[in-house]
Amino acid sequence: MIFGGDKLNLSRLKYWWNCYAQDAPLLVNMYGITETTVHVTYKSLSPKNNFKAANIGKPLNDLKAFVLNTQKNLMPIGALGELYIGGAGLARGYLNQAELTHESFIDNQFATTDDKAKGYNRLYKTGDLVRWRHDGNLEYLGRNDCQVKIRGYRIELGEIESALSALKDVKHAAVVDLESDNHKYLAAYLIKASSMVSDIDIDIEACRNSLALKLPDYMLPATFTVLDSIPLTINGKLDRNSLPTPEFVNADKYVAPRNELEEQLCNIWQEVLSVKKVGIADNFFRIGGDSIVSIGLVSKMRSEGFSLQVKDIFDAPTVAQLSRLLNAQATRIKIKTEQGVLTGAFDLLPIQSWFFAQKIENPHHFNQTFIIKIPGEIKYTEIEQALQALTAQHDMLRCVSLKKESLKTTSYQQQYRDNTDGMCEPLYALNIADLNSEELCKKLTQLQSNFNYINGPTWQAAHLTGHIDGRARLFFAFHHLIIDVVSWRIIAQDIKQLLTKQLLTKQLLTKQLLTKQVLTKQALPPKGSSYRQWVRAVQHYALNHQDERTYWQGVCADQAGLPDLGTVAYHKVSLSVHQSDVLLHQGNLGFHTQINDLLLSALAISLFEVLGSDVNHVTLEGHCREVIDETLDVSNTVGWFTSMYPVRLKAQQTISATIIHTKEMLSAVPHKGIGYGALHQQQAFAMTLPKIIFNYLGQLGAQSDNEESSTWQVSQEDAGAMIASDNTDHLLVNINGAVQAGILTFNIAPRL
């Protein structure tokens, strides 16, 4: 008995086997199409068959089957492709339809000498999706026109249906693409296997987890709906219009907030990540967040009255999880802080010790600068008052270095001063209307060229007016010893709070609406843990993690010298806004990565192509605000926290293998590398950092659709020369990247 015409569901034959197992004629599942004289492949069936997918067997003796990709290349066993048929029986074409004939009947590039002698010079393009099984049979998955595109990925619905039907509790499955609020998603409809107890439903979570082991993340359905039967049209095809509207219950797809707290958290995430829609199941690190952005998120949430640490974002990376964590805060550890004006001397962090060990030519001109756009109506005196409050809030802005010399060595400590005398030059006012870009750059360089980390000043601010957009700018320059890139965000946020409170106060005074509550409300939240407390915590970490020495020695064991690269030129590489958005918000979904996993995978491949070695050692910079002491919170503390540590990159044979290897390598680094510098400072080992340095600074400014929305953001405008031209370091190449205004840019520069 031969049958065909549609995808075989083997479970439909159980009744036949039960009734006619002994005397039944042979059942043969045939696959074929009119263009190939009806029959192409066949599969003899028996009660012992246990395959769940539609097995269409092997080609008839005078036909050949080829599984090809879109470039007409042969696909390996198990890989999805389109079925092409060659050999005897092919039609000559479609009557009076030359164009369709040309599209469907192509040259047979695989024809053997014998094929050519018999005239088998063509292949028929079936439009059916199949793959070879290990036993030499073909597995039918569906039509090529059932291919959909979601989040930039082309997806074969039949492949998902096949994987679902292979699950033990699923008798039959249908998958369709739907749309909700302009978001396309996949919806699965399931019929439970007859072997299941009637009053027990399919375990959807177990189905989802099993499916995740077989399919990439982007092919996982957003919803799962259990039905008694799949609705069919009169022709026996899936009736999409009769399918019920699914409910969202799946992770990693949009799930709306269920209460006021979740709604508030979603709104904060949307603001920090600059995305239009965040659901309670969205993973922070897969929709654009990274370890640096998490610090900004915690700072923002603290300003909204929440009490949490950066560690909490890693432990609870979705709004739903974080909401539960915040609701259980009664037993949280009390954070140790130092309030008031701090004074006294204390030791250096490892990165500061590294700086002094470099013995650079002009160490006092080694700065970090940035510019913030502010409303044009803010007055000079109001900025002065805000800067005074900023200095009272952040003790490192009153910190200098103490030089201690002996007969053999020179060492340094640092010290909080109890006042700002000499620490900062007066606020500089500059109208830039008549200056060109070169003149402005020169002026801003002059403003930061007279720092002195021993006696002061160590920082400078300037009020820049005269811009054609009507807004002003706040220029900041700090010696690097007292600041890092994470601190930029902190200062930008605090300046915004201080100045907007002044603006609000003025407006209320004008309208005679000022209340005592507004006057007494503190503009900035209480201080977190101090930089001095963090220094002590890092020293304590080194004493208690001596076992890490073996790990770091292993990382550096086979470090090879770099070849002579000749003159290393400066390069600037940028992605488009769209590419940057895809990388940040979709790129991490495939392998459940974080952004640094992908960037360093790309670097591993690039170094292999440039240097010729598949193994290359690189120095990484990290923000070094890891949770090494749960009683400390430095998410809102200004200072130079940066860590530097070596990693061993290895390019694999494929991009996916490189991503997996890099992700696993980075996840194995203890506490994001903080121990390398801590142990090195304690002279636990003597190793040299690799001479290629990589530093991804994160998202420094949100993408904005209009100019006004970029107010209070760190600007991309040129802020002058941060480092004196005569300063050099031990590095060969500096690779620094960041996202500003929604664009990922990397600067590849030679040594300083």
XYZ file of C-alpha atoms in Angstrom, residues 494-740:
247
model
C 25.072 64.582 40.004
C 25.590 67.849 38.093
C 22.201 67.348 36.468
C 20.536 66.830 39.851
C 22.265 69.833 41.419
C 21.527 72.237 38.578
C 17.973 71.056 37.898
C 17.140 71.572 41.576
C 18.429 75.139 41.243
C 16.300 75.643 38.120
C 13.238 74.225 39.896
C 13.858 76.455 42.897
C 14.047 79.549 40.658
C 10.832 78.614 38.884
C 8.980 78.062 42.172
C 10.292 81.345 43.577
C 9.011 83.154 40.507
C 5.583 81.613 40.937
C 5.740 81.987 44.769
C 5.205 78.235 45.124
C 8.395 77.403 47.016
C 7.803 75.142 50.016
C 9.936 74.232 52.993
C 10.009 70.650 51.719
C 11.643 71.726 48.438
C 14.177 73.930 50.263
C 15.286 71.187 52.665
C 15.302 68.286 50.214
C 18.853 67.014 49.715
C 19.951 67.371 46.070
C 22.276 64.349 46.181
C 21.777 61.030 47.993
C 24.042 60.033 50.910
C 27.536 58.875 49.972
C 28.249 55.263 49.275
C 31.417 53.489 50.375
C 34.580 55.566 50.023
C 37.554 55.078 47.719
C 39.689 54.582 50.831
C 37.450 51.710 51.980
C 37.791 50.152 48.525
C 41.604 50.330 48.672
C 41.542 48.405 51.932
C 39.115 45.845 50.490
C 41.421 45.178 47.506
C 44.398 44.727 49.844
C 42.339 42.288 51.906
C 41.344 40.456 48.715
C 44.999 39.939 47.782
C 45.812 38.474 51.196
C 42.912 36.017 50.976
C 43.308 34.937 47.342
C 46.920 33.855 47.121
C 45.719 30.727 45.295
C 44.998 32.876 42.213
C 48.739 33.116 41.514
C 48.635 29.722 39.791
C 45.809 30.883 37.508
C 47.620 34.054 36.413
C 50.905 32.243 35.896
C 49.049 29.775 33.659
C 47.512 32.570 31.594
C 50.927 34.105 30.923
C 52.851 30.839 30.562
C 53.173 30.747 26.770
C 53.143 34.479 26.129
C 55.205 35.080 22.992
C 56.882 38.242 21.799
C 55.074 40.239 19.151
C 56.522 40.546 15.654
C 57.774 43.879 14.414
C 54.698 45.623 13.059
C 56.651 48.548 11.680
C 54.868 51.867 11.946
C 51.484 51.383 13.597
C 49.027 53.885 12.171
C 46.000 55.339 13.934
C 42.661 53.894 12.815
C 39.082 54.717 13.703
C 36.421 52.085 13.013
C 32.685 52.655 13.493
C 29.529 50.667 13.006
C 26.350 52.303 11.765
C 23.565 53.150 14.200
C 21.600 50.129 12.949
C 24.558 47.754 13.209
C 25.364 49.027 16.707
C 21.745 48.551 17.766
C 21.664 44.984 16.409
C 24.949 44.161 18.150
C 23.831 45.546 21.512
C 20.221 44.364 21.543
C 20.191 41.200 19.408
C 23.780 40.022 19.041
C 23.926 38.423 22.481
C 20.823 36.276 22.049
C 22.374 33.556 19.879
C 25.003 32.316 22.361
C 23.702 33.965 25.560
C 26.756 36.202 25.598
C 27.645 39.600 26.984
C 28.997 42.293 24.683
C 32.653 41.757 25.670
C 32.387 38.077 24.661
C 31.561 39.113 21.093
C 34.036 41.989 20.882
C 36.929 39.868 22.125
C 35.948 37.030 19.793
C 36.246 39.501 16.927
C 39.605 40.640 18.286
C 40.849 37.031 18.507
C 40.018 36.483 14.826
C 41.512 39.841 13.798
C 44.794 39.217 15.622
C 45.050 35.789 14.004
C 44.638 37.378 10.572
C 47.157 40.163 11.290
C 49.797 38.337 13.343
C 49.454 34.810 11.947
C 49.149 33.114 15.345
C 45.881 31.641 16.605
C 46.915 32.351 20.228
C 47.489 35.951 21.288
C 47.784 37.543 24.719
C 45.988 40.817 25.366
C 45.737 43.184 28.323
C 42.153 43.907 29.299
C 40.939 46.913 31.225
C 37.954 46.488 33.526
C 35.975 48.889 35.670
C 37.119 47.025 38.829
C 33.991 47.679 40.854
C 33.304 43.996 41.407
C 31.579 42.701 44.508
C 34.535 41.536 46.575
C 32.998 42.752 49.843
C 29.219 42.699 50.209
C 29.363 45.408 52.869
C 30.739 47.947 50.345
C 28.911 49.778 47.556
C 31.052 51.914 45.216
C 28.530 52.196 42.371
C 28.311 55.953 43.000
C 31.896 56.600 44.137
C 34.260 58.756 42.048
C 37.865 57.600 41.628
C 40.262 55.643 39.417
C 39.146 52.040 39.935
C 40.378 50.483 36.680
C 41.840 46.970 36.694
C 44.347 45.648 34.146
C 44.892 41.946 33.610
C 46.060 39.520 30.893
C 43.862 37.149 28.895
C 44.736 34.469 26.374
C 42.685 34.781 23.179
C 42.509 31.810 20.828
C 40.909 31.888 17.380
C 39.052 28.644 16.593
C 38.200 27.179 13.203
C 34.754 28.811 13.080
C 33.290 32.054 14.370
C 30.774 30.215 16.562
C 33.517 28.065 18.111
C 35.583 31.212 18.774
C 32.621 32.869 20.508
C 32.006 29.841 22.709
C 35.697 29.505 23.601
C 36.037 33.226 24.374
C 32.876 33.268 26.478
C 34.080 30.293 28.531
C 37.557 31.814 28.908
C 36.190 35.138 30.178
C 33.747 33.478 32.553
C 36.673 31.589 34.109
C 38.566 34.800 34.959
C 38.291 35.132 38.759
C 36.375 38.243 39.849
C 36.801 39.939 36.443
C 40.582 40.131 36.871
C 40.761 42.212 40.029
C 43.194 39.756 41.631
C 45.969 40.214 39.059
C 46.720 43.802 40.012
C 46.087 43.190 43.707
C 48.551 40.278 43.849
C 51.072 42.036 41.613
C 50.997 45.055 43.923
C 51.715 42.719 46.847
C 54.687 41.344 44.828
C 53.123 37.872 44.764
C 54.580 37.364 41.278
C 56.526 39.249 38.641
C 54.893 39.210 35.218
C 54.670 41.694 32.376
C 51.327 42.641 30.896
C 50.816 41.973 27.159
C 51.596 44.951 24.931
C 48.231 44.998 23.171
C 45.552 46.560 25.357
C 41.797 46.355 24.817
C 39.275 48.508 26.624
C 35.542 48.653 25.901
C 34.171 51.642 27.799
C 30.512 50.770 27.379
C 27.715 53.143 26.413
C 28.798 56.678 27.219
C 25.793 58.477 25.789
C 22.328 57.396 24.774
C 21.204 57.470 21.192
C 18.854 60.411 20.732
C 16.323 61.129 18.023
C 16.622 64.878 18.562
C 19.150 67.350 19.866
C 17.161 68.342 22.934
C 17.106 64.820 24.342
C 20.922 64.767 24.477
C 21.014 67.517 27.143
C 22.920 66.321 30.237
C 24.563 63.569 28.169
C 28.327 63.160 27.819
C 29.039 64.730 24.422
C 31.323 63.508 21.630
C 32.809 66.965 21.157
C 36.594 67.361 21.196
C 37.795 68.174 24.723
C 41.469 68.809 23.934
C 44.604 66.718 24.410
C 44.146 64.551 27.513
C 47.721 63.230 27.554
C 50.888 65.188 26.892
C 52.471 64.385 23.540
C 55.793 63.421 25.144
C 54.245 60.736 27.361
C 54.884 57.110 26.363
C 53.987 53.751 27.850
C 55.052 50.106 27.472
C 52.209 49.221 25.113
C 52.389 48.531 21.402
C 48.753 49.080 20.435
C 45.837 50.659 22.331
C 42.337 49.537 21.294
C 39.638 51.638 22.925
C 35.951 51.428 22.092
C 32.692 52.918 23.304
C 29.128 53.574 22.229
C 28.216 57.239 21.934
